[in-house]
CSV table of C-alpha atoms and ligand atoms in Angstrom, one decimal:
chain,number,residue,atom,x,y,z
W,138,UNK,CA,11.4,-8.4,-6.1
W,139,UNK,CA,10.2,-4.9,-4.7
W,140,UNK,CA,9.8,-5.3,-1.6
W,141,UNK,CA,7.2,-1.9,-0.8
W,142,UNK,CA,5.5,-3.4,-4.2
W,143,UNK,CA,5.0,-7.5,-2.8
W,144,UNK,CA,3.9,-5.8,0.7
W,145,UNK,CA,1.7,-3.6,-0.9
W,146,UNK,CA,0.2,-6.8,-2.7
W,147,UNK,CA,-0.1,-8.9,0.6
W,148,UNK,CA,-1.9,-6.0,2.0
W,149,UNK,CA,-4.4,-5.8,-0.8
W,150,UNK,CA,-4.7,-9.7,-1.0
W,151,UNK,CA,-5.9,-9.6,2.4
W,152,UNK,CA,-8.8,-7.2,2.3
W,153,UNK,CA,-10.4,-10.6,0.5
W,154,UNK,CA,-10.6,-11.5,4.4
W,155,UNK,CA,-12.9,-8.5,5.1
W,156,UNK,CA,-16.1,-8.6,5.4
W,157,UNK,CA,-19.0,-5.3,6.3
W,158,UNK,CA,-20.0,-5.1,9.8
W,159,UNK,CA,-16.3,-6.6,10.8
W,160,UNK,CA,-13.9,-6.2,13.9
W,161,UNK,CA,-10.6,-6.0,12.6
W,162,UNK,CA,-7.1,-6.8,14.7
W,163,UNK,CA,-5.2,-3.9,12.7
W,164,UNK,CA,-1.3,-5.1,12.9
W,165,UNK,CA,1.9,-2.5,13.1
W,166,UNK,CA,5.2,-2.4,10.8
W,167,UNK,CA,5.2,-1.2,6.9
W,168,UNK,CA,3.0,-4.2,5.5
W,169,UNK,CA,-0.1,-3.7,7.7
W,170,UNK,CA,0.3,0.3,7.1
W,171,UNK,CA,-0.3,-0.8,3.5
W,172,UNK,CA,-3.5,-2.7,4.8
W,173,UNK,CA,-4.4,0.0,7.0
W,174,UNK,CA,-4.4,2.9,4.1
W,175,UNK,CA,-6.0,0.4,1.6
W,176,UNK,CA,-9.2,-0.3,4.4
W,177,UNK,CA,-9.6,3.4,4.7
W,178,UNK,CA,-10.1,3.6,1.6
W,179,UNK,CA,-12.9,1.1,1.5
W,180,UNK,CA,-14.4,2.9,4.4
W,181,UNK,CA,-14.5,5.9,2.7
W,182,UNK,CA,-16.1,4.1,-0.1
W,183,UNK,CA,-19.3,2.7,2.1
W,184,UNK,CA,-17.3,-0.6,4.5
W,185,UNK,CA,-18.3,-0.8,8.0
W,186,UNK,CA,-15.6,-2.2,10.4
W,187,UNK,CA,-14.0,-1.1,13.2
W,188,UNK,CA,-10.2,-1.7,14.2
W,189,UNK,CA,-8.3,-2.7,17.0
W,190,UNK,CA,-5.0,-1.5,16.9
W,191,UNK,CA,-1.7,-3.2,17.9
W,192,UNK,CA,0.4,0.1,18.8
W,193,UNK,CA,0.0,3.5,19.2
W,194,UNK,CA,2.0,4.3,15.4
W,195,UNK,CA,-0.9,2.2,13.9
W,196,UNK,CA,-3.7,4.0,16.1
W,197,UNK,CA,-2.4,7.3,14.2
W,198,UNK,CA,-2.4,5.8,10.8
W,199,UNK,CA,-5.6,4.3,11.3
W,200,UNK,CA,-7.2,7.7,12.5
W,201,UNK,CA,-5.6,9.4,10.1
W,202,UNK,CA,-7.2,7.6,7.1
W,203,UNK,CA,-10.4,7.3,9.1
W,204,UNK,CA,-10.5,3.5,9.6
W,205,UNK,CA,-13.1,3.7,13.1
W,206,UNK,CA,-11.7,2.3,16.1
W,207,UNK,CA,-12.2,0.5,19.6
W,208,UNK,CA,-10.2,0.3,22.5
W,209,UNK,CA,-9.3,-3.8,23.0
W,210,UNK,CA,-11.3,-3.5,26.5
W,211,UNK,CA,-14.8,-2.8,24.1
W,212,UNK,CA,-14.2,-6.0,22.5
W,213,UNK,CA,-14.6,-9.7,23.1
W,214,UNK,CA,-13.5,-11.1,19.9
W,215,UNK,CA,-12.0,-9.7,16.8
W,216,UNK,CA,-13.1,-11.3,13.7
W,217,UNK,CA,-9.9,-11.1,11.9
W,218,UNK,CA,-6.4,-10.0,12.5
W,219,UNK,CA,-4.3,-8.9,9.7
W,220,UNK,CA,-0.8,-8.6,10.8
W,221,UNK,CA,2.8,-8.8,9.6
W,222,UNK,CA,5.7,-11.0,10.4
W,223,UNK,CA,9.5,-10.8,10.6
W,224,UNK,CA,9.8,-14.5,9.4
W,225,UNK,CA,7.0,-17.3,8.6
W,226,UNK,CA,7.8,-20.9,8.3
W,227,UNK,CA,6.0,-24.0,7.2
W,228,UNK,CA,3.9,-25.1,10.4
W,229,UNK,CA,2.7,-21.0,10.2
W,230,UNK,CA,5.5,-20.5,13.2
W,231,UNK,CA,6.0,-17.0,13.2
W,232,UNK,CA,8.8,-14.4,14.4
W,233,UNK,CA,7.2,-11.0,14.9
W,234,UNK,CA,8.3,-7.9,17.0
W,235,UNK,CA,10.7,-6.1,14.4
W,236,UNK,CA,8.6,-3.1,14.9
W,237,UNK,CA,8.3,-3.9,18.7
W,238,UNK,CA,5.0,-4.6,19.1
W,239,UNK,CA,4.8,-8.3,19.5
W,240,UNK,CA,3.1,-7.9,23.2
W,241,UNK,CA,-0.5,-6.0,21.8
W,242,UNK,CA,-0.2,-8.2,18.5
W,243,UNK,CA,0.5,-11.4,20.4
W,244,UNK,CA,-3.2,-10.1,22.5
W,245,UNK,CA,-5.0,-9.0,19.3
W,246,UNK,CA,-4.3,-12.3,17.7
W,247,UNK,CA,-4.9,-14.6,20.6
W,248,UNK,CA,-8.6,-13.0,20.9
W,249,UNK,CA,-9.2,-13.0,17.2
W,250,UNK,CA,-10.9,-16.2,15.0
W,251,UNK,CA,-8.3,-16.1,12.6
W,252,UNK,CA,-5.2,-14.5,12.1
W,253,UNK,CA,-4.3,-13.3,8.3
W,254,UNK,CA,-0.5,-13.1,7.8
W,255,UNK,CA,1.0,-10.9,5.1
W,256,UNK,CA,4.4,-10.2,4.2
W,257,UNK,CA,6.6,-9.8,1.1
W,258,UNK,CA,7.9,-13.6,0.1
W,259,UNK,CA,11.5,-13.2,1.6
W,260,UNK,CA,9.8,-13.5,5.1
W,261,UNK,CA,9.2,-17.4,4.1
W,262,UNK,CA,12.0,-19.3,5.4
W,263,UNK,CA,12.3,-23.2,6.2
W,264,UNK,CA,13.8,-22.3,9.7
W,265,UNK,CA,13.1,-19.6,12.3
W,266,UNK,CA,16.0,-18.2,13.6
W,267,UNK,CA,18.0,-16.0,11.1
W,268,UNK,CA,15.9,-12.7,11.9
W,269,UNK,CA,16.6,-11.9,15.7
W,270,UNK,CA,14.0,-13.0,17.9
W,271,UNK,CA,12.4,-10.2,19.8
W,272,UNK,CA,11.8,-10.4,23.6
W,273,UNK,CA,9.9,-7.8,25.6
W,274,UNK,CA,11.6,-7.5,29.1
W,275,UNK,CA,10.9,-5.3,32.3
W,276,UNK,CA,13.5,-2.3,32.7
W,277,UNK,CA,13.6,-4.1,36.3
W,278,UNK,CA,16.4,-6.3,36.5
W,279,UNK,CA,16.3,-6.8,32.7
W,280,UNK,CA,20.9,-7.6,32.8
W,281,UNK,CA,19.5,-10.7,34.6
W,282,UNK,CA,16.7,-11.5,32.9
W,283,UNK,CA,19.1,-11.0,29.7
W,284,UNK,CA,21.2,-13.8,30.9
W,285,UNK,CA,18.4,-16.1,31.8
W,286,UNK,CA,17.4,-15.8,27.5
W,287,UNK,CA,20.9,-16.8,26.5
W,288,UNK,CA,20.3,-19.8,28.6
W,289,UNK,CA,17.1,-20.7,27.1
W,290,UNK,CA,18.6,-20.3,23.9
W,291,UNK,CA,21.5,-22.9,24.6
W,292,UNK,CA,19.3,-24.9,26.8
W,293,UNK,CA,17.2,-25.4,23.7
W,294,UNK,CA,19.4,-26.0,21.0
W,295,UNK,CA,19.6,-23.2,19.4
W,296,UNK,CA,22.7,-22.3,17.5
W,297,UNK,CA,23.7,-18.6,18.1
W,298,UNK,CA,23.4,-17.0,21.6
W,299,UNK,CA,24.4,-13.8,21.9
W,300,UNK,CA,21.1,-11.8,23.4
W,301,UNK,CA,21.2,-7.8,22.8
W,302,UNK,CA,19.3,-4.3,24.1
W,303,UNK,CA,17.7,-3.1,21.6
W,304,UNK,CA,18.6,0.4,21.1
W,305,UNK,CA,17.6,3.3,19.0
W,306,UNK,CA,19.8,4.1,16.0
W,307,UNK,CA,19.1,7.5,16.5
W,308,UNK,CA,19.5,8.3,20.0
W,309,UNK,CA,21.6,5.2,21.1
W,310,UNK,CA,19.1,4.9,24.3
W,311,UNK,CA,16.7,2.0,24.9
W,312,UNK,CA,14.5,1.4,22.7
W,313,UNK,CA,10.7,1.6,25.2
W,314,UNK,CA,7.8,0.0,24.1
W,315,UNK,CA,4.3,1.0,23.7
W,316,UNK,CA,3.8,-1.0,27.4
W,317,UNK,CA,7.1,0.7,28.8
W,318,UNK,CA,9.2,-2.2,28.7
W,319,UNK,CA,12.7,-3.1,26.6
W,320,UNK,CA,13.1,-5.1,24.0
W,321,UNK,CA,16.3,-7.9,23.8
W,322,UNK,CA,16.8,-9.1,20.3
W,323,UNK,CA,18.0,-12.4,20.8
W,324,UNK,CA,20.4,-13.9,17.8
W,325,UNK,CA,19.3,-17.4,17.7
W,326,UNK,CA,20.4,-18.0,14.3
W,327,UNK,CA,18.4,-20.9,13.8
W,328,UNK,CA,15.9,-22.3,16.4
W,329,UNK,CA,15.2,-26.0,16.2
W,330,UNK,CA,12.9,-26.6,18.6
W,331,UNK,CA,10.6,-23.2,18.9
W,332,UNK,CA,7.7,-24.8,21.0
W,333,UNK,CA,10.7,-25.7,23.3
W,334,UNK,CA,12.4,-22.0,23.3
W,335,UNK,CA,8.5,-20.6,23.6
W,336,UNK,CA,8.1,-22.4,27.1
W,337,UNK,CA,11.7,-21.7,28.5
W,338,UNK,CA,10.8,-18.2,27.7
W,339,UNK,CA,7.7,-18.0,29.2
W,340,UNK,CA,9.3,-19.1,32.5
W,341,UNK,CA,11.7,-16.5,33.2
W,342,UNK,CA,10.8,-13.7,34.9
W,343,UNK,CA,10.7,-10.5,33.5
W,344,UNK,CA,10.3,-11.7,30.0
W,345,UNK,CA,6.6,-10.1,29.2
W,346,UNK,CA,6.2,-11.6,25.9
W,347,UNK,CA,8.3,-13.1,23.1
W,348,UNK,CA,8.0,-13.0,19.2
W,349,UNK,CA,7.8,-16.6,18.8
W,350,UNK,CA,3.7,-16.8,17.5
W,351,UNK,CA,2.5,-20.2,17.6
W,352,UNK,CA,-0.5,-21.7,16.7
W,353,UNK,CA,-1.7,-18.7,15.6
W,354,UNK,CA,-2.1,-17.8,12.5
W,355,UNK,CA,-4.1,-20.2,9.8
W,356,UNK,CA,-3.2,-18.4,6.4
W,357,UNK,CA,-0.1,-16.5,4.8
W,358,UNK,CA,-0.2,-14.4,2.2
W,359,UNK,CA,3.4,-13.9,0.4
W,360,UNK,CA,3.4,-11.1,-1.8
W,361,UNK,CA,5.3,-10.6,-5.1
W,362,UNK,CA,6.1,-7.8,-7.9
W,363,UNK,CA,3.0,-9.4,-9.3
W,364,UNK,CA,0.1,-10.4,-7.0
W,365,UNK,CA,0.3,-12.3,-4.0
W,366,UNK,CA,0.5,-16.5,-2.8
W,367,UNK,CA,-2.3,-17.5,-0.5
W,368,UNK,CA,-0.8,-20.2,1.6
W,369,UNK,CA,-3.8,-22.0,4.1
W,370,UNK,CA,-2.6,-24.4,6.7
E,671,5RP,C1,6.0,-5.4,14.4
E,671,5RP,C2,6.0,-6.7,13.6
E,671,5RP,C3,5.9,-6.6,12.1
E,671,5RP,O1,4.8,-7.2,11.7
E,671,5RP,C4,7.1,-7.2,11.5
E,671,5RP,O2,8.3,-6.5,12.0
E,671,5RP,C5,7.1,-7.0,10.0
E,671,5RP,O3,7.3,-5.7,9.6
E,671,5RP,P1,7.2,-5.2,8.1
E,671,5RP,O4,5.9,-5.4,7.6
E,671,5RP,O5,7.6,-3.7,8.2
E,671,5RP,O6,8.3,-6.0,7.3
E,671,5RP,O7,6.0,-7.8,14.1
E,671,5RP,O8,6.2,-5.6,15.7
């Protein structure tokens, strides 16, 4: 498989979803870039939708290739959110954040009618867990709050609990996100109870969001060298 070639065809799969007159969730990473150049180019052929972007990298993209956009606070539902994943598995469970993000996606797709998944098909997996789970963190106190996630992750099963900083490969500093914060990748290796892990995240402190989506996305699209699989739940 190729994988710039099956993302490419999950993005194009997915403009199916659009329809004229549309508010569109507009997701971040290399998959939804695809989706984000290939609806400029329907809006420079005649479509009329507006995006809502999930970072600032994919408010760039999306100005550069004139897709029109609103600010979340102009909006009280999004029609559709079309958004990557790190790892998808059969209840739709996903693992986002690779790109950092997961805090404005996991808001975009919590206000939107339907979320629209696309990825290339290695992102299927039977478990969650292999791909590091991303958890956005205040800079306060964040060694504790670190601590507190490799005690959710034992506490709930999981089988690898070693939590780190994300750093930048180029600089070696903390990664920031687009909200300020840090991001700890934490190396679950396979989660076994993610409704469970969701919760005990959600009740330490500090933890802003986590990458565990639940609930809510209600179609996949896996993409391949040739065309894409539309999975529905
Ligand atoms: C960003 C994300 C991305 O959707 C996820 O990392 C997938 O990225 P890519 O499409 O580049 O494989 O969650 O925060």
């Amino acid at each position: 498989m190729t994988e710039s070639l099956a993302k490419f065809n999950a993005a194009h799969a997915a403009l199916d979803y659009v329809k004229d007159g549309m508010v569109l969730g507009l997701g971040t990473g290399s998959t939804a870039a695809h989706f984000v150049r290939q609806l400029g180019e329907r809006v420079r052929q005649g479509l009329r939708v507006k995006g809502v972007p999930t970072s600032e990298a994919t408010r760039n993209l999306a100005e550069q290739v004139g897709v029109p956009l609103l600010e979340i606070s102009q909006v009280s539902a999004i029609d559709v959110c079309i958004d990557g994943a790190d790892e998808v598995d059969p209840a739709f469970r996903l693992i986002k954040g690779g790109g950092g993000a997961l805090l404005r996606e996991k808001i975009v797709a919590a206000a939107s009618k339907q979320m629209v998944v696309i990825a290339d098909e290695t992102k299927w997996v039977e478990t969650l867990g292999a791909f590091p789970l991303p958890v956005e963190v205040t800079r306060f106190g964040f060694a504790l709050t670190q601590a507190r996630v490799v005690e959710a992750l034992r506490a709930t099963g999981c089988a690898g609990h070693e939590v780190e900083l994300r750093v930048s490969g180029k600089s070696n500093e903390p990664v920031i996100t687009d909200g300020g914060n840090y991001i700890l990748d934490a190396h679950a290796k396979r989660i076994v109870n993610a409704e469970a892990l969701a919760a005990a995240l959600q009740g330490i402190a500090g933890v802003v969001e986590h990458g565990l989506f639940i609930g809510l996305a209600q179609t996949v699209i896996l993409g391949k060298d040739k065309g894409a699989e539309v999975k529905r739940l």
